C-alpha atoms as a printed R data frame, in Angstrom:
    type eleno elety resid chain resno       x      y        z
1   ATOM     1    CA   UNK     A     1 191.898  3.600 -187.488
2   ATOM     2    CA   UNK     A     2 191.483  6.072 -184.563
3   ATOM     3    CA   UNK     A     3 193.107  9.035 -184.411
4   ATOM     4    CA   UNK     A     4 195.262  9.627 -181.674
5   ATOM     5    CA   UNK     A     5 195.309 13.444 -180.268
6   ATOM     6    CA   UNK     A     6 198.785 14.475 -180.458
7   ATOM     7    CA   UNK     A     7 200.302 15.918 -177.418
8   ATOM     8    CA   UNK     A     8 200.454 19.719 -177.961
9   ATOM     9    CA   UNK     A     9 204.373 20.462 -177.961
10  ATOM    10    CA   UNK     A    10 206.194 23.607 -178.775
11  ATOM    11    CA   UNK     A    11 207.273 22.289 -182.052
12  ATOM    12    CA   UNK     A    12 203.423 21.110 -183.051
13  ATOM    13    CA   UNK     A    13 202.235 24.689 -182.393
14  ATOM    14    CA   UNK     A    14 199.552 25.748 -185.245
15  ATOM    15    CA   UNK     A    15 200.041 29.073 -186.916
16  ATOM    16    CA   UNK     A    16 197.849 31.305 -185.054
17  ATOM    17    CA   UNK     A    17 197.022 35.065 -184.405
18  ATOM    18    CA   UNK     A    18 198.223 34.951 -181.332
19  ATOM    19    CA   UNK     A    19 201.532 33.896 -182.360
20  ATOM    20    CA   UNK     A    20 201.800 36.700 -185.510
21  ATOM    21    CA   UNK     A    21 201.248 39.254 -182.653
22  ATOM    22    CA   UNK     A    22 203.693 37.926 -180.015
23  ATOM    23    CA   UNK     A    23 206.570 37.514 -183.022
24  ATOM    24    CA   UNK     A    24 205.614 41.305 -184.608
25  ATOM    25    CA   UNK     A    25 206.131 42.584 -180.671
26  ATOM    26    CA   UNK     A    26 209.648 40.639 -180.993
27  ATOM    27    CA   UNK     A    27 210.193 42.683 -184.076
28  ATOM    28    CA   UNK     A    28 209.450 46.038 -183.358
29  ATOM    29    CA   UNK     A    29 211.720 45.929 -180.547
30  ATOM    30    CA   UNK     A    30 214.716 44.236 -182.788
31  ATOM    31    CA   UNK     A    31 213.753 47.687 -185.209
32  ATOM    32    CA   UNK     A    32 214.017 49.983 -182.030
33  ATOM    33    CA   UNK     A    33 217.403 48.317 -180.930
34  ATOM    34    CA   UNK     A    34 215.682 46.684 -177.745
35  ATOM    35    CA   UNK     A    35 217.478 43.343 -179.003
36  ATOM    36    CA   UNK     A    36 220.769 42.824 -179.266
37  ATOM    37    CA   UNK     A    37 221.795 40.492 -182.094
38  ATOM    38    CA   UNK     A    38 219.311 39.168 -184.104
39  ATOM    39    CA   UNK     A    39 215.953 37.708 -184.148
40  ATOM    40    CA   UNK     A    40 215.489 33.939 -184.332
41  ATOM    41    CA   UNK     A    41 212.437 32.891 -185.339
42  ATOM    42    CA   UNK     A    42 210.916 29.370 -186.228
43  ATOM    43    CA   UNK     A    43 208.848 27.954 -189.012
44  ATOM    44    CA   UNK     A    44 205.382 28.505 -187.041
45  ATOM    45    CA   UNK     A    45 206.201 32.075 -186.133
46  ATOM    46    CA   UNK     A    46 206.772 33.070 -190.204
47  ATOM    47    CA   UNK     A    47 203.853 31.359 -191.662
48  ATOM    48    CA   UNK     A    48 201.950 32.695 -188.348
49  ATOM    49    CA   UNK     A    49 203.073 36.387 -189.494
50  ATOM    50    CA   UNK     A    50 202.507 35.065 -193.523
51  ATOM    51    CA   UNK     A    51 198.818 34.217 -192.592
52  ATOM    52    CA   UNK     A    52 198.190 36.885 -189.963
53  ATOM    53    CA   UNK     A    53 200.099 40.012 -190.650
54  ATOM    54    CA   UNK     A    54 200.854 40.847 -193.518
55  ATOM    55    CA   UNK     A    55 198.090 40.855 -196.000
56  ATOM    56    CA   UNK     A    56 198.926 41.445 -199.658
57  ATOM    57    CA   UNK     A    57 202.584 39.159 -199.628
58  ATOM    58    CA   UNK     A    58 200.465 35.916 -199.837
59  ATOM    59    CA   UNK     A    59 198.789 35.869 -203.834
60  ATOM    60    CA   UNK     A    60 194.839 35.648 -202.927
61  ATOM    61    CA   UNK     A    61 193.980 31.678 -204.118
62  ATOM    62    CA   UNK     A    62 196.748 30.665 -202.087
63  ATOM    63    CA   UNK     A    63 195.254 29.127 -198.821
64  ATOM    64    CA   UNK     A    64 196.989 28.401 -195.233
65  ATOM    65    CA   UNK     A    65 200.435 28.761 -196.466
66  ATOM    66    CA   UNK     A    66 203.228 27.239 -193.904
67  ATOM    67    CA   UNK     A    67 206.526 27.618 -193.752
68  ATOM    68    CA   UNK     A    68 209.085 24.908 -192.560
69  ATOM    69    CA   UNK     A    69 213.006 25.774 -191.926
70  ATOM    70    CA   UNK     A    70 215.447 23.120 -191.964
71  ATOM    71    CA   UNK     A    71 219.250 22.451 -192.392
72  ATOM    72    CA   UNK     A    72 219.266 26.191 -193.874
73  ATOM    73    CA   UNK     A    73 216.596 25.933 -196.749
74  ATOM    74    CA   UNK     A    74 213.163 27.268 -196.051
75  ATOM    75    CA   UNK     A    75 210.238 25.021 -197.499
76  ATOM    76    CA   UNK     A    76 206.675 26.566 -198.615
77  ATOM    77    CA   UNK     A    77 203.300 24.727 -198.649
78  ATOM    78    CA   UNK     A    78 200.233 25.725 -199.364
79  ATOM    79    CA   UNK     A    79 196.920 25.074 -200.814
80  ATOM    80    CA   UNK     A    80 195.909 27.059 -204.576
81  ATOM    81    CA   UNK     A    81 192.748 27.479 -205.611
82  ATOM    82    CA   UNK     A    82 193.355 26.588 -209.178
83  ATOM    83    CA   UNK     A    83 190.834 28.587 -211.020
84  ATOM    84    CA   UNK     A    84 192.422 31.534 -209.902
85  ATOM    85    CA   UNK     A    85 195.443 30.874 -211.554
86  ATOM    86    CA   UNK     A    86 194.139 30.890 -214.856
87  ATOM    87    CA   UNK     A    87 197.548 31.244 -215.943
88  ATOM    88    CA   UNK     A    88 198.828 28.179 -215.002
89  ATOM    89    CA   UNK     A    89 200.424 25.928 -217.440
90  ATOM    90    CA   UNK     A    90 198.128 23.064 -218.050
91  ATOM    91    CA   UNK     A    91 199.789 20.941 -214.902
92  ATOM    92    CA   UNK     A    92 196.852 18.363 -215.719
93  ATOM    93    CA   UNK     A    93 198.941 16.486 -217.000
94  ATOM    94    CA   UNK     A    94 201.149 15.952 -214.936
95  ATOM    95    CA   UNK     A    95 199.249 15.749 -212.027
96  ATOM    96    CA   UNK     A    96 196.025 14.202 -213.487
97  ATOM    97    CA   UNK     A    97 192.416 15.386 -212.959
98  ATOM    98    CA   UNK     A    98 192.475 18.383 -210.923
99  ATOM    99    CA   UNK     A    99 190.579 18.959 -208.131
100 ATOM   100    CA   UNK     A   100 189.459 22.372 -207.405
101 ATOM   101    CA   UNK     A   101 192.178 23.018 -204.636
102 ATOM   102    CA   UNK     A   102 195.802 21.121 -205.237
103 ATOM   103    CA   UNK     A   103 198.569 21.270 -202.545
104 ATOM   104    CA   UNK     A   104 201.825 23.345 -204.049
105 ATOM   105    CA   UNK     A   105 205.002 22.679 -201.683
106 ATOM   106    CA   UNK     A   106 208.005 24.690 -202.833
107 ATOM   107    CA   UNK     A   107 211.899 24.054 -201.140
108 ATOM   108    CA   UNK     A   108 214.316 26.537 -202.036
109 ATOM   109    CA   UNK     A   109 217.356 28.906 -200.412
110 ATOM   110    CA   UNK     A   110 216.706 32.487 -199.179
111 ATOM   111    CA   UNK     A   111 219.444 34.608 -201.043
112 ATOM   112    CA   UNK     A   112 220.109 38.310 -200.871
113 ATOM   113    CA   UNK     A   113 218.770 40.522 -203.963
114 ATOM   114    CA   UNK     A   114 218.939 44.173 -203.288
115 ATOM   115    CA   UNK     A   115 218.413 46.701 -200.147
116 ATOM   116    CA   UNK     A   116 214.740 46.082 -200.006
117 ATOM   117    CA   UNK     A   117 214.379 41.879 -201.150
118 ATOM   118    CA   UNK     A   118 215.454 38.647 -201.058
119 ATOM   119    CA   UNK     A   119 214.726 35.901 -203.223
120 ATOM   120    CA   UNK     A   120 213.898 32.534 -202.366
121 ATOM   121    CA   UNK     A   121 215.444 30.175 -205.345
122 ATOM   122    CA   UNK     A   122 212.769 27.463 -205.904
123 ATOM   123    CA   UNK     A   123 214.912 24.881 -206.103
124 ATOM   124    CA   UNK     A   124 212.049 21.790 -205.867
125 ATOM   125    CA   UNK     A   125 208.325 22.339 -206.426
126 ATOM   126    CA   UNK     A   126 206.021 19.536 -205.844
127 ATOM   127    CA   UNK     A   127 201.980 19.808 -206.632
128 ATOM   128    CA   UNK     A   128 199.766 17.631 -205.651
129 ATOM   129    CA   UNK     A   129 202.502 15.104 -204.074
130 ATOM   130    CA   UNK     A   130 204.175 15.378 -207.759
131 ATOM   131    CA   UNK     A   131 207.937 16.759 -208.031
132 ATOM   132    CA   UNK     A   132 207.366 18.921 -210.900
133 ATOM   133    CA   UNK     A   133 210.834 18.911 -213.608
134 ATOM   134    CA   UNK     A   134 212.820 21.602 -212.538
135 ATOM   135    CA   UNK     A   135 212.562 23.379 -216.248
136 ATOM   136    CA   UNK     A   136 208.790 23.598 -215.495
137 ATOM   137    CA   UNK     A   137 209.230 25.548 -212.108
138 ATOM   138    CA   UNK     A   138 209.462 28.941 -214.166
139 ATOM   139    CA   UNK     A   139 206.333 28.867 -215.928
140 ATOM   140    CA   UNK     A   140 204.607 27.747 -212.630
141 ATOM   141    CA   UNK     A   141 205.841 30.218 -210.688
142 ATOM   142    CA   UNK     A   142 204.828 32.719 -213.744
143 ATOM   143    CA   UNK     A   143 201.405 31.268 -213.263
144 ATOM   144    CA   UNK     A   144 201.443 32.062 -209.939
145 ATOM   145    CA   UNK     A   145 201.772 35.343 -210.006
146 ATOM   146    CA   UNK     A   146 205.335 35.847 -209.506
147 ATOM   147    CA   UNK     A   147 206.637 39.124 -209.673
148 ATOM   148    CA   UNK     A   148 209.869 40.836 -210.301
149 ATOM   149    CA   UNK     A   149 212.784 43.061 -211.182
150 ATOM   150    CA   UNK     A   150 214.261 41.609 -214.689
151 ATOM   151    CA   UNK     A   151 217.653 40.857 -212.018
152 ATOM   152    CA   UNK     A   152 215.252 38.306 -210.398
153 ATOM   153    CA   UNK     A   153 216.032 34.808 -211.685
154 ATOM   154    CA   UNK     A   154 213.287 32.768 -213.064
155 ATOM   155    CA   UNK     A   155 213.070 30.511 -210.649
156 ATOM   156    CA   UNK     A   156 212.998 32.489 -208.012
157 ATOM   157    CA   UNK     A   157 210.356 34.228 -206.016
158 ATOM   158    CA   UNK     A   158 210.749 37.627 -204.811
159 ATOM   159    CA   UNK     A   159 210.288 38.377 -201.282
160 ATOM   160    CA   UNK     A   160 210.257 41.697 -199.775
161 ATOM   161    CA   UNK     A   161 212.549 42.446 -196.167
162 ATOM   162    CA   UNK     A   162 210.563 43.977 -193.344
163 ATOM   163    CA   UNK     A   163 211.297 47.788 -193.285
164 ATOM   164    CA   UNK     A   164 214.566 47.896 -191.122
165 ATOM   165    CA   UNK     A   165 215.919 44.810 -191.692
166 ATOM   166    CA   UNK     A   166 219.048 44.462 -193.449
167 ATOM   167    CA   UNK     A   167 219.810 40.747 -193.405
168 ATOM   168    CA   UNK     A   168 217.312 37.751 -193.554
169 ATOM   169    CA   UNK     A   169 219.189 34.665 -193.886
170 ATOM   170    CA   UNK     A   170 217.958 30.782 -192.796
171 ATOM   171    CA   UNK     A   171 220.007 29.149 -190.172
172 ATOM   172    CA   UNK     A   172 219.533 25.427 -189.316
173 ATOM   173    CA   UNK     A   173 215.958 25.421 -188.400
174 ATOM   174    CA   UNK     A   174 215.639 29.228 -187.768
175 ATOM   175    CA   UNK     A   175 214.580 32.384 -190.075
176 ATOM   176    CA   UNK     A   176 217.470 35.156 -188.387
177 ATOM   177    CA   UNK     A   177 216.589 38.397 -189.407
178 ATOM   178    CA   UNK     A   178 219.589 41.179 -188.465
179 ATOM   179    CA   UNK     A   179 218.598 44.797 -188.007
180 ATOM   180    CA   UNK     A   180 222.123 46.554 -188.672
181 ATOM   181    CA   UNK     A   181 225.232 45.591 -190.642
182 ATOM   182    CA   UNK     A   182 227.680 45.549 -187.663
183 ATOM   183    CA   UNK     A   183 225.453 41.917 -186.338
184 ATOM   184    CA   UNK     A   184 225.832 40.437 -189.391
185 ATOM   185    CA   UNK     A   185 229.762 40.867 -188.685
186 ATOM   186    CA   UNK     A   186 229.198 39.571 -184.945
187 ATOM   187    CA   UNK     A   187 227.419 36.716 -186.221
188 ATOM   188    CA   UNK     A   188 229.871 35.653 -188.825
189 ATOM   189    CA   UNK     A   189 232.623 35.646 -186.381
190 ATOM   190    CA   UNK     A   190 230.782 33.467 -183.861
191 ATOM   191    CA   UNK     A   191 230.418 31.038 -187.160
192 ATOM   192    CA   UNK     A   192 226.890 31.253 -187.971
């Protein structure tokens, strides 16, 4: 079968350094005040800033992580390098024989922890294609490295807000990230 190129549209963009730069300039000046509101940002521009930006939040053996937002959940794929998880559980069997590299997709809701996190609740994990059982998505996220206050639940990941940021919440399709308490009122009465 040939391929077909795809037509390059806003919503096909590829995470990029271009686009990590652009969306950290949209953030500074939501920290200075510069925007009113909040700031809106789509599935392309977070993994762009994941990949590009902020080294150290992304485990090293986890490879071109994207994020997708959608109907208010927030879903995570990526590729592992599986020997360096060596804590793993053995997921061989469940998924088979394991290749060197496995896709992990996580779907899960972004909900408030404490001043400084959130925590995404993993509330699906798929590896390799294969839903994993939901009482296994501890232990895997263990095995990934997940880290945490004891208040973190299990199946959660912890994820840390961007310094002057008091709100991150997912909206439809959109990551909103509020700067100051009083927007998170203005939003809720416009019935976000």
């Amino acid at each position: 079968g040939l391929r077909v190129p795809m037509g390059k549209s806003g919503s096909d963009a590829k995470p990029s350094v271009a686009i990590s730069d652009l969306t950290l300039d949209r953030f500074e000046k939501l920290r200075w005040g510069e925007l009113s509101g909040g700031l809106e940002l789509s599935g392309v521009e977070v993994s762009s800033v994941a990949r590009y930006a902020v080294p150290g939040i992304i485990p090293s053996g986890i490879i071109e992580p994207t994020v997708e937002l959608e109907e208010g959940q927030l879903r995570l794929s990526a590729l592992a390098v599986i020997d360096q998880f060596p804590g793993l559980p053995s997921i061989d069997e469940i998924v088979g024989l394991l290749p060197d590299t496995i896709t992990i997709e996580m779907q899960g809701s972004i909900v408030p922890l404490n001043r400084d996190h959130v925590s995404l609740i993993v509330e699906k994990l798929w590896m390799a294609k294969i839903p994993i059982p939901s009482r296994l998505i501890p232990s895997i996220l263990t095995g990934l490295g997940r880290r945490g206050a004891r208040s973190l639940p299990r199946d959660a990941l912890l994820i840390p807000k961007p310094p002057g940021i008091q709100s991150v919440l997912v909206s439809g399709g959109s990551l909103i990230l509020l700067a100051n308490p009083q927007t998170k009122e203005t939003l809720l009465d416009r019935g976000y």
